[in-house]
């Protein structure tokens, strides 16, 4: 029992140290960088930096959310163009393998349901980077991509910041759990509607 209390105390001290470090001015630079690269390839979500920055009390939660949203969408645009330009290299192989019809079907499906899938990826813990690159590969409408990404990323980051401000970090696990369930529910509903 005593050892458990000691471990909890060390974890609390470690968390407090992280929160204090995230209160620095440099944290805003790191937030821009993380938000940008997370939308392209980086596996760690931006939330892990947003939460301690807001909890530090040294940054305005609206400013933190806005910075994360804008830089995430900029990273998403870079991911989109990477997908777009990589496709030109890959397209001859798609033709050679006889898969071009399947590509056209997938593109059509993304055009019909792309907004829903893109919003789900932008708002939930589902990897947004996969959809940014896929949208470029499938030549999805860039203005719609940017608009949906901005709405979804802003909604997510503002919600995470507000929840941290209002309830502290213990609510984040619950929030992420239910956002994933919501995404799965929407995907199932879309699948059922499209199959009817």
JSON list of C-alpha atoms in Angstrom, two decimals:
[
{"chain": "A", "resi": 1, "resn": "UNK", "atom": "CA", "xyz": [0.00, 0.00, 0.00]},
{"chain": "A", "resi": 2, "resn": "UNK", "atom": "CA", "xyz": [2.79, 2.38, 0.96]},
{"chain": "A", "resi": 3, "resn": "UNK", "atom": "CA", "xyz": [4.62, 1.62, -2.30]},
{"chain": "A", "resi": 4, "resn": "UNK", "atom": "CA", "xyz": [1.49, 2.40, -4.30]},
{"chain": "A", "resi": 5, "resn": "UNK", "atom": "CA", "xyz": [1.20, 5.76, -2.56]},
{"chain": "A", "resi": 6, "resn": "UNK", "atom": "CA", "xyz": [4.86, 6.50, -3.32]},
{"chain": "A", "resi": 7, "resn": "UNK", "atom": "CA", "xyz": [4.37, 5.62, -7.01]},
{"chain": "A", "resi": 8, "resn": "UNK", "atom": "CA", "xyz": [1.28, 7.84, -7.18]},
{"chain": "A", "resi": 9, "resn": "UNK", "atom": "CA", "xyz": [3.16, 10.69, -5.52]},
{"chain": "A", "resi": 10, "resn": "UNK", "atom": "CA", "xyz": [6.04, 10.35, -8.03]},
{"chain": "A", "resi": 11, "resn": "UNK", "atom": "CA", "xyz": [3.59, 10.29, -10.91]},
{"chain": "A", "resi": 12, "resn": "UNK", "atom": "CA", "xyz": [1.86, 13.37, -9.54]},
{"chain": "A", "resi": 13, "resn": "UNK", "atom": "CA", "xyz": [5.21, 15.17, -9.20]},
{"chain": "A", "resi": 14, "resn": "UNK", "atom": "CA", "xyz": [6.14, 14.16, -12.75]},
{"chain": "A", "resi": 15, "resn": "UNK", "atom": "CA", "xyz": [2.80, 15.39, -14.11]},
{"chain": "A", "resi": 16, "resn": "UNK", "atom": "CA", "xyz": [3.16, 18.66, -12.20]},
{"chain": "A", "resi": 17, "resn": "UNK", "atom": "CA", "xyz": [6.66, 19.10, -13.68]},
{"chain": "A", "resi": 18, "resn": "UNK", "atom": "CA", "xyz": [5.34, 18.53, -17.22]},
{"chain": "A", "resi": 19, "resn": "UNK", "atom": "CA", "xyz": [2.51, 21.01, -16.68]},
{"chain": "A", "resi": 20, "resn": "UNK", "atom": "CA", "xyz": [4.95, 23.64, -15.38]},
{"chain": "A", "resi": 21, "resn": "UNK", "atom": "CA", "xyz": [7.24, 23.16, -18.40]},
{"chain": "A", "resi": 22, "resn": "UNK", "atom": "CA", "xyz": [4.26, 23.48, -20.73]},
{"chain": "A", "resi": 23, "resn": "UNK", "atom": "CA", "xyz": [3.60, 26.89, -19.26]},
{"chain": "A", "resi": 24, "resn": "UNK", "atom": "CA", "xyz": [6.70, 28.33, -20.96]},
{"chain": "A", "resi": 25, "resn": "UNK", "atom": "CA", "xyz": [6.72, 30.49, -24.08]},
{"chain": "A", "resi": 26, "resn": "UNK", "atom": "CA", "xyz": [8.61, 27.74, -25.94]},
{"chain": "A", "resi": 27, "resn": "UNK", "atom": "CA", "xyz": [5.58, 25.48, -25.48]},
{"chain": "A", "resi": 28, "resn": "UNK", "atom": "CA", "xyz": [3.71, 27.56, -28.09]},
{"chain": "A", "resi": 29, "resn": "UNK", "atom": "CA", "xyz": [6.47, 26.85, -30.61]},
{"chain": "A", "resi": 30, "resn": "UNK", "atom": "CA", "xyz": [6.35, 23.14, -29.78]},
{"chain": "A", "resi": 31, "resn": "UNK", "atom": "CA", "xyz": [2.56, 23.22, -30.13]},
{"chain": "A", "resi": 32, "resn": "UNK", "atom": "CA", "xyz": [2.85, 24.65, -33.65]},
{"chain": "A", "resi": 33, "resn": "UNK", "atom": "CA", "xyz": [5.42, 22.03, -34.60]},
{"chain": "A", "resi": 34, "resn": "UNK", "atom": "CA", "xyz": [3.52, 19.09, -33.09]},
{"chain": "A", "resi": 35, "resn": "UNK", "atom": "CA", "xyz": [0.19, 20.19, -34.61]},
{"chain": "A", "resi": 36, "resn": "UNK", "atom": "CA", "xyz": [1.84, 20.50, -38.02]},
{"chain": "A", "resi": 37, "resn": "UNK", "atom": "CA", "xyz": [3.74, 17.19, -38.11]},
{"chain": "A", "resi": 38, "resn": "UNK", "atom": "CA", "xyz": [0.96, 15.20, -36.41]},
{"chain": "A", "resi": 39, "resn": "UNK", "atom": "CA", "xyz": [-1.26, 15.91, -39.42]},
{"chain": "A", "resi": 40, "resn": "UNK", "atom": "CA", "xyz": [1.33, 14.43, -41.80]},
{"chain": "A", "resi": 41, "resn": "UNK", "atom": "CA", "xyz": [3.15, 11.55, -40.12]},
{"chain": "A", "resi": 42, "resn": "UNK", "atom": "CA", "xyz": [3.76, 11.92, -36.38]},
{"chain": "A", "resi": 43, "resn": "UNK", "atom": "CA", "xyz": [1.97, 9.31, -34.22]},
{"chain": "A", "resi": 44, "resn": "UNK", "atom": "CA", "xyz": [1.52, 11.37, -31.03]},
{"chain": "A", "resi": 45, "resn": "UNK", "atom": "CA", "xyz": [-1.70, 13.40, -30.99]},
{"chain": "A", "resi": 46, "resn": "UNK", "atom": "CA", "xyz": [-1.64, 17.15, -30.37]},
{"chain": "A", "resi": 47, "resn": "UNK", "atom": "CA", "xyz": [-3.88, 16.71, -27.33]},
{"chain": "A", "resi": 48, "resn": "UNK", "atom": "CA", "xyz": [-0.93, 15.50, -25.25]},
{"chain": "A", "resi": 49, "resn": "UNK", "atom": "CA", "xyz": [0.55, 19.00, -25.45]},
{"chain": "A", "resi": 50, "resn": "UNK", "atom": "CA", "xyz": [-2.70, 20.99, -25.41]},
{"chain": "A", "resi": 51, "resn": "UNK", "atom": "CA", "xyz": [-3.85, 19.46, -22.12]},
{"chain": "A", "resi": 52, "resn": "UNK", "atom": "CA", "xyz": [-0.80, 20.35, -19.99]},
{"chain": "A", "resi": 53, "resn": "UNK", "atom": "CA", "xyz": [-0.53, 23.78, -21.62]},
{"chain": "A", "resi": 54, "resn": "UNK", "atom": "CA", "xyz": [-4.09, 24.62, -20.61]},
{"chain": "A", "resi": 55, "resn": "UNK", "atom": "CA", "xyz": [-3.66, 23.00, -17.19]},
{"chain": "A", "resi": 56, "resn": "UNK", "atom": "CA", "xyz": [-0.55, 25.11, -16.56]},
{"chain": "A", "resi": 57, "resn": "UNK", "atom": "CA", "xyz": [-2.80, 28.18, -16.41]},
{"chain": "A", "resi": 58, "resn": "UNK", "atom": "CA", "xyz": [-0.12, 30.23, -18.20]},
{"chain": "A", "resi": 59, "resn": "UNK", "atom": "CA", "xyz": [-1.69, 30.12, -21.66]},
{"chain": "A", "resi": 60, "resn": "UNK", "atom": "CA", "xyz": [-5.07, 31.29, -22.83]},
{"chain": "A", "resi": 61, "resn": "UNK", "atom": "CA", "xyz": [-7.05, 28.18, -23.79]},
{"chain": "A", "resi": 62, "resn": "UNK", "atom": "CA", "xyz": [-8.57, 29.92, -26.82]},
{"chain": "A", "resi": 63, "resn": "UNK", "atom": "CA", "xyz": [-5.12, 30.89, -28.11]},
{"chain": "A", "resi": 64, "resn": "UNK", "atom": "CA", "xyz": [-3.80, 27.34, -27.56]},
{"chain": "A", "resi": 65, "resn": "UNK", "atom": "CA", "xyz": [-6.79, 25.84, -29.39]},
{"chain": "A", "resi": 66, "resn": "UNK", "atom": "CA", "xyz": [-6.53, 28.31, -32.26]},
{"chain": "A", "resi": 67, "resn": "UNK", "atom": "CA", "xyz": [-2.81, 27.72, -32.77]},
{"chain": "A", "resi": 68, "resn": "UNK", "atom": "CA", "xyz": [-3.27, 23.94, -32.70]},
{"chain": "A", "resi": 69, "resn": "UNK", "atom": "CA", "xyz": [-6.18, 24.12, -35.15]},
{"chain": "A", "resi": 70, "resn": "UNK", "atom": "CA", "xyz": [-4.49, 26.39, -37.67]},
{"chain": "A", "resi": 71, "resn": "UNK", "atom": "CA", "xyz": [-1.16, 24.54, -37.67]},
{"chain": "A", "resi": 72, "resn": "UNK", "atom": "CA", "xyz": [-2.90, 21.17, -37.82]},
{"chain": "A", "resi": 73, "resn": "UNK", "atom": "CA", "xyz": [-4.83, 22.23, -40.92]},
{"chain": "A", "resi": 74, "resn": "UNK", "atom": "CA", "xyz": [-1.63, 23.63, -42.49]},
{"chain": "A", "resi": 75, "resn": "UNK", "atom": "CA", "xyz": [-0.01, 20.24, -41.85]},
{"chain": "A", "resi": 76, "resn": "UNK", "atom": "CA", "xyz": [-3.10, 18.59, -43.32]},
{"chain": "A", "resi": 77, "resn": "UNK", "atom": "CA", "xyz": [-2.68, 20.63, -46.49]},
{"chain": "A", "resi": 78, "resn": "UNK", "atom": "CA", "xyz": [0.94, 19.49, -46.75]},
{"chain": "A", "resi": 79, "resn": "UNK", "atom": "CA", "xyz": [-0.25, 15.88, -46.27]},
{"chain": "A", "resi": 80, "resn": "UNK", "atom": "CA", "xyz": [-2.88, 16.44, -48.95]},
{"chain": "A", "resi": 81, "resn": "UNK", "atom": "CA", "xyz": [-0.26, 17.66, -51.44]},
{"chain": "A", "resi": 82, "resn": "UNK", "atom": "CA", "xyz": [2.08, 14.79, -50.57]},
{"chain": "A", "resi": 83, "resn": "UNK", "atom": "CA", "xyz": [-0.73, 12.39, -51.43]},
{"chain": "A", "resi": 84, "resn": "UNK", "atom": "CA", "xyz": [-1.61, 14.35, -54.54]},
{"chain": "A", "resi": 85, "resn": "UNK", "atom": "CA", "xyz": [1.93, 14.38, -55.92]},
{"chain": "A", "resi": 86, "resn": "UNK", "atom": "CA", "xyz": [2.74, 10.82, -54.87]},
{"chain": "A", "resi": 87, "resn": "UNK", "atom": "CA", "xyz": [-0.26, 9.60, -56.82]},
{"chain": "A", "resi": 88, "resn": "UNK", "atom": "CA", "xyz": [1.28, 10.75, -60.10]},
{"chain": "A", "resi": 89, "resn": "UNK", "atom": "CA", "xyz": [4.17, 8.39, -59.38]},
{"chain": "A", "resi": 90, "resn": "UNK", "atom": "CA", "xyz": [1.91, 5.50, -58.34]},
{"chain": "A", "resi": 91, "resn": "UNK", "atom": "CA", "xyz": [-0.87, 5.80, -60.97]},
{"chain": "A", "resi": 92, "resn": "UNK", "atom": "CA", "xyz": [0.98, 3.89, -63.76]},
{"chain": "A", "resi": 93, "resn": "UNK", "atom": "CA", "xyz": [1.40, 0.95, -61.37]},
{"chain": "A", "resi": 94, "resn": "UNK", "atom": "CA", "xyz": [-2.34, 1.02, -60.59]},
{"chain": "A", "resi": 95, "resn": "UNK", "atom": "CA", "xyz": [-3.08, 0.76, -64.31]},
{"chain": "A", "resi": 96, "resn": "UNK", "atom": "CA", "xyz": [-0.48, -2.01, -64.80]},
{"chain": "A", "resi": 97, "resn": "UNK", "atom": "CA", "xyz": [-1.99, -4.07, -61.97]},
{"chain": "A", "resi": 98, "resn": "UNK", "atom": "CA", "xyz": [-5.50, -3.68, -63.41]},
{"chain": "A", "resi": 99, "resn": "UNK", "atom": "CA", "xyz": [-6.74, -1.85, -60.32]},
{"chain": "A", "resi": 100, "resn": "UNK", "atom": "CA", "xyz": [-7.70, 1.47, -61.90]},
{"chain": "A", "resi": 101, "resn": "UNK", "atom": "CA", "xyz": [-11.44, 0.67, -61.78]},
{"chain": "A", "resi": 102, "resn": "UNK", "atom": "CA", "xyz": [-11.14, -0.07, -58.06]},
{"chain": "A", "resi": 103, "resn": "UNK", "atom": "CA", "xyz": [-9.32, 3.22, -57.59]},
{"chain": "A", "resi": 104, "resn": "UNK", "atom": "CA", "xyz": [-12.14, 5.06, -59.39]},
{"chain": "A", "resi": 105, "resn": "UNK", "atom": "CA", "xyz": [-14.71, 3.31, -57.16]},
{"chain": "A", "resi": 106, "resn": "UNK", "atom": "CA", "xyz": [-12.78, 4.28, -54.04]},
{"chain": "A", "resi": 107, "resn": "UNK", "atom": "CA", "xyz": [-12.50, 7.85, -55.28]},
{"chain": "A", "resi": 108, "resn": "UNK", "atom": "CA", "xyz": [-16.24, 8.00, -55.90]},
{"chain": "A", "resi": 109, "resn": "UNK", "atom": "CA", "xyz": [-16.94, 6.58, -52.43]},
{"chain": "A", "resi": 110, "resn": "UNK", "atom": "CA", "xyz": [-14.63, 9.15, -50.85]},
{"chain": "A", "resi": 111, "resn": "UNK", "atom": "CA", "xyz": [-16.36, 11.94, -52.78]},
{"chain": "A", "resi": 112, "resn": "UNK", "atom": "CA", "xyz": [-19.79, 10.80, -51.52]},
{"chain": "A", "resi": 113, "resn": "UNK", "atom": "CA", "xyz": [-18.83, 10.05, -47.91]},
{"chain": "A", "resi": 114, "resn": "UNK", "atom": "CA", "xyz": [-15.53, 11.90, -47.70]},
{"chain": "A", "resi": 115, "resn": "UNK", "atom": "CA", "xyz": [-16.89, 14.81, -45.72]},
{"chain": "A", "resi": 116, "resn": "UNK", "atom": "CA", "xyz": [-18.24, 12.51, -43.00]},
{"chain": "A", "resi": 117, "resn": "UNK", "atom": "CA", "xyz": [-15.05, 10.43, -42.85]},
{"chain": "A", "resi": 118, "resn": "UNK", "atom": "CA", "xyz": [-12.82, 13.48, -42.93]},
{"chain": "A", "resi": 119, "resn": "UNK", "atom": "CA", "xyz": [-14.80, 15.16, -40.14]},
{"chain": "A", "resi": 120, "resn": "UNK", "atom": "CA", "xyz": [-14.67, 11.98, -38.03]},
{"chain": "A", "resi": 121, "resn": "UNK", "atom": "CA", "xyz": [-10.89, 11.77, -38.52]},
{"chain": "A", "resi": 122, "resn": "UNK", "atom": "CA", "xyz": [-10.43, 15.47, -37.76]},
{"chain": "A", "resi": 123, "resn": "UNK", "atom": "CA", "xyz": [-12.56, 15.35, -34.61]},
{"chain": "A", "resi": 124, "resn": "UNK", "atom": "CA", "xyz": [-11.79, 11.98, -33.04]},
{"chain": "A", "resi": 125, "resn": "UNK", "atom": "CA", "xyz": [-8.65, 10.02, -32.09]},
{"chain": "A", "resi": 126, "resn": "UNK", "atom": "CA", "xyz": [-8.76, 8.22, -35.47]},
{"chain": "A", "resi": 127, "resn": "UNK", "atom": "CA", "xyz": [-5.48, 9.13, -37.28]},
{"chain": "A", "resi": 128, "resn": "UNK", "atom": "CA", "xyz": [-6.21, 12.32, -39.21]},
{"chain": "A", "resi": 129, "resn": "UNK", "atom": "CA", "xyz": [-2.97, 11.97, -41.21]},
{"chain": "A", "resi": 130, "resn": "UNK", "atom": "CA", "xyz": [-4.31, 8.93, -43.07]},
{"chain": "A", "resi": 131, "resn": "UNK", "atom": "CA", "xyz": [-7.22, 10.98, -44.37]},
{"chain": "A", "resi": 132, "resn": "UNK", "atom": "CA", "xyz": [-5.10, 14.00, -45.27]},
{"chain": "A", "resi": 133, "resn": "UNK", "atom": "CA", "xyz": [-2.89, 11.93, -47.53]},
{"chain": "A", "resi": 134, "resn": "UNK", "atom": "CA", "xyz": [-5.81, 9.89, -48.88]},
{"chain": "A", "resi": 135, "resn": "UNK", "atom": "CA", "xyz": [-7.72, 13.05, -49.77]},
{"chain": "A", "resi": 136, "resn": "UNK", "atom": "CA", "xyz": [-4.76, 14.18, -51.87]},
{"chain": "A", "resi": 137, "resn": "UNK", "atom": "CA", "xyz": [-4.28, 10.80, -53.51]},
{"chain": "A", "resi": 138, "resn": "UNK", "atom": "CA", "xyz": [-7.98, 10.73, -54.42]},
{"chain": "A", "resi": 139, "resn": "UNK", "atom": "CA", "xyz": [-7.84, 14.35, -55.63]},
{"chain": "A", "resi": 140, "resn": "UNK", "atom": "CA", "xyz": [-10.58, 15.38, -53.20]},
{"chain": "A", "resi": 141, "resn": "UNK", "atom": "CA", "xyz": [-11.74, 19.00, -53.40]},
{"chain": "A", "resi": 142, "resn": "UNK", "atom": "CA", "xyz": [-9.07, 21.05, -51.60]},
{"chain": "A", "resi": 143, "resn": "UNK", "atom": "CA", "xyz": [-11.41, 23.88, -50.46]},
{"chain": "A", "resi": 144, "resn": "UNK", "atom": "CA", "xyz": [-13.85, 21.36, -48.96]},
{"chain": "A", "resi": 145, "resn": "UNK", "atom": "CA", "xyz": [-10.94, 19.45, -47.41]},
{"chain": "A", "resi": 146, "resn": "UNK", "atom": "CA", "xyz": [-9.63, 22.64, -45.76]},
{"chain": "A", "resi": 147, "resn": "UNK", "atom": "CA", "xyz": [-13.07, 23.72, -44.54]},
{"chain": "A", "resi": 148, "resn": "UNK", "atom": "CA", "xyz": [-14.00, 20.33, -43.05]},
{"chain": "A", "resi": 149, "resn": "UNK", "atom": "CA", "xyz": [-10.53, 19.96, -41.52]},
{"chain": "A", "resi": 150, "resn": "UNK", "atom": "CA", "xyz": [-10.72, 23.41, -39.95]},
{"chain": "A", "resi": 151, "resn": "UNK", "atom": "CA", "xyz": [-14.15, 22.72, -38.47]},
{"chain": "A", "resi": 152, "resn": "UNK", "atom": "CA", "xyz": [-13.24, 19.25, -37.21]},
{"chain": "A", "resi": 153, "resn": "UNK", "atom": "CA", "xyz": [-9.82, 20.11, -35.81]},
{"chain": "A", "resi": 154, "resn": "UNK", "atom": "CA", "xyz": [-11.08, 23.31, -34.19]},
{"chain": "A", "resi": 155, "resn": "UNK", "atom": "CA", "xyz": [-14.02, 21.49, -32.63]},
{"chain": "A", "resi": 156, "resn": "UNK", "atom": "CA", "xyz": [-11.73, 18.84, -31.20]},
{"chain": "A", "resi": 157, "resn": "UNK", "atom": "CA", "xyz": [-8.99, 21.14, -29.89]},
{"chain": "A", "resi": 158, "resn": "UNK", "atom": "CA", "xyz": [-11.39, 23.69, -28.45]},
{"chain": "A", "resi": 159, "resn": "UNK", "atom": "CA", "xyz": [-13.32, 20.89, -26.73]},
{"chain": "A", "resi": 160, "resn": "UNK", "atom": "CA", "xyz": [-10.15, 19.35, -25.28]},
{"chain": "A", "resi": 161, "resn": "UNK", "atom": "CA", "xyz": [-8.94, 22.76, -24.06]},
{"chain": "A", "resi": 162, "resn": "UNK", "atom": "CA", "xyz": [-12.29, 23.68, -22.55]},
{"chain": "A", "resi": 163, "resn": "UNK", "atom": "CA", "xyz": [-12.63, 20.33, -20.80]},
{"chain": "A", "resi": 164, "resn": "UNK", "atom": "CA", "xyz": [-9.11, 20.68, -19.36]},
{"chain": "A", "resi": 165, "resn": "UNK", "atom": "CA", "xyz": [-9.88, 24.18, -18.20]},
{"chain": "A", "resi": 166, "resn": "UNK", "atom": "CA", "xyz": [-13.20, 23.20, -16.66]},
{"chain": "A", "resi": 167, "resn": "UNK", "atom": "CA", "xyz": [-12.60, 19.68, -15.31]},
{"chain": "A", "resi": 168, "resn": "UNK", "atom": "CA", "xyz": [-8.87, 18.95, -15.27]},
{"chain": "A", "resi": 169, "resn": "UNK", "atom": "CA", "xyz": [-6.98, 16.16, -16.97]},
{"chain": "A", "resi": 170, "resn": "UNK", "atom": "CA", "xyz": [-8.85, 13.18, -15.47]},
{"chain": "A", "resi": 171, "resn": "UNK", "atom": "CA", "xyz": [-11.76, 13.78, -17.88]},
{"chain": "A", "resi": 172, "resn": "UNK", "atom": "CA", "xyz": [-9.59, 13.38, -21.02]},
{"chain": "A", "resi": 173, "resn": "UNK", "atom": "CA", "xyz": [-9.59, 9.57, -20.92]},
{"chain": "A", "resi": 174, "resn": "UNK", "atom": "CA", "xyz": [-13.37, 9.52, -20.75]},
{"chain": "A", "resi": 175, "resn": "UNK", "atom": "CA", "xyz": [-13.66, 12.10, -23.53]},
{"chain": "A", "resi": 176, "resn": "UNK", "atom": "CA", "xyz": [-11.38, 10.21, -25.93]},
{"chain": "A", "resi": 177, "resn": "UNK", "atom": "CA", "xyz": [-13.20, 6.95, -25.21]},
{"chain": "A", "resi": 178, "resn": "UNK", "atom": "CA", "xyz": [-16.60, 8.38, -26.10]},
{"chain": "A", "resi": 179, "resn": "UNK", "atom": "CA", "xyz": [-15.34, 10.28, -29.16]},
{"chain": "A", "resi": 180, "resn": "UNK", "atom": "CA", "xyz": [-14.09, 6.99, -30.58]},
{"chain": "A", "resi": 181, "resn": "UNK", "atom": "CA", "xyz": [-17.46, 5.32, -29.87]},
{"chain": "A", "resi": 182, "resn": "UNK", "atom": "CA", "xyz": [-19.21, 8.23, -31.58]},
{"chain": "A", "resi": 183, "resn": "UNK", "atom": "CA", "xyz": [-16.99, 7.82, -34.65]},
{"chain": "A", "resi": 184, "resn": "UNK", "atom": "CA", "xyz": [-17.71, 4.10, -34.82]},
{"chain": "A", "resi": 185, "resn": "UNK", "atom": "CA", "xyz": [-21.44, 4.76, -34.52]},
{"chain": "A", "resi": 186, "resn": "UNK", "atom": "CA", "xyz": [-21.36, 7.29, -37.39]},
{"chain": "A", "resi": 187, "resn": "UNK", "atom": "CA", "xyz": [-19.36, 4.89, -39.59]},
{"chain": "A", "resi": 188, "resn": "UNK", "atom": "CA", "xyz": [-21.86, 2.09, -38.93]},
{"chain": "A", "resi": 189, "resn": "UNK", "atom": "CA", "xyz": [-24.81, 4.37, -39.70]},
{"chain": "A", "resi": 190, "resn": "UNK", "atom": "CA", "xyz": [-23.20, 5.51, -42.98]},
{"chain": "A", "resi": 191, "resn": "UNK", "atom": "CA", "xyz": [-22.50, 1.89, -43.90]},
{"chain": "A", "resi": 192, "resn": "UNK", "atom": "CA", "xyz": [-26.10, 0.85, -43.19]},
{"chain": "A", "resi": 193, "resn": "UNK", "atom": "CA", "xyz": [-27.54, 3.78, -45.14]},
{"chain": "A", "resi": 194, "resn": "UNK", "atom": "CA", "xyz": [-25.28, 3.14, -48.13]},
{"chain": "A", "resi": 195, "resn": "UNK", "atom": "CA", "xyz": [-26.16, -0.59, -48.12]},
{"chain": "A", "resi": 196, "resn": "UNK", "atom": "CA", "xyz": [-29.91, 0.03, -48.22]}
]
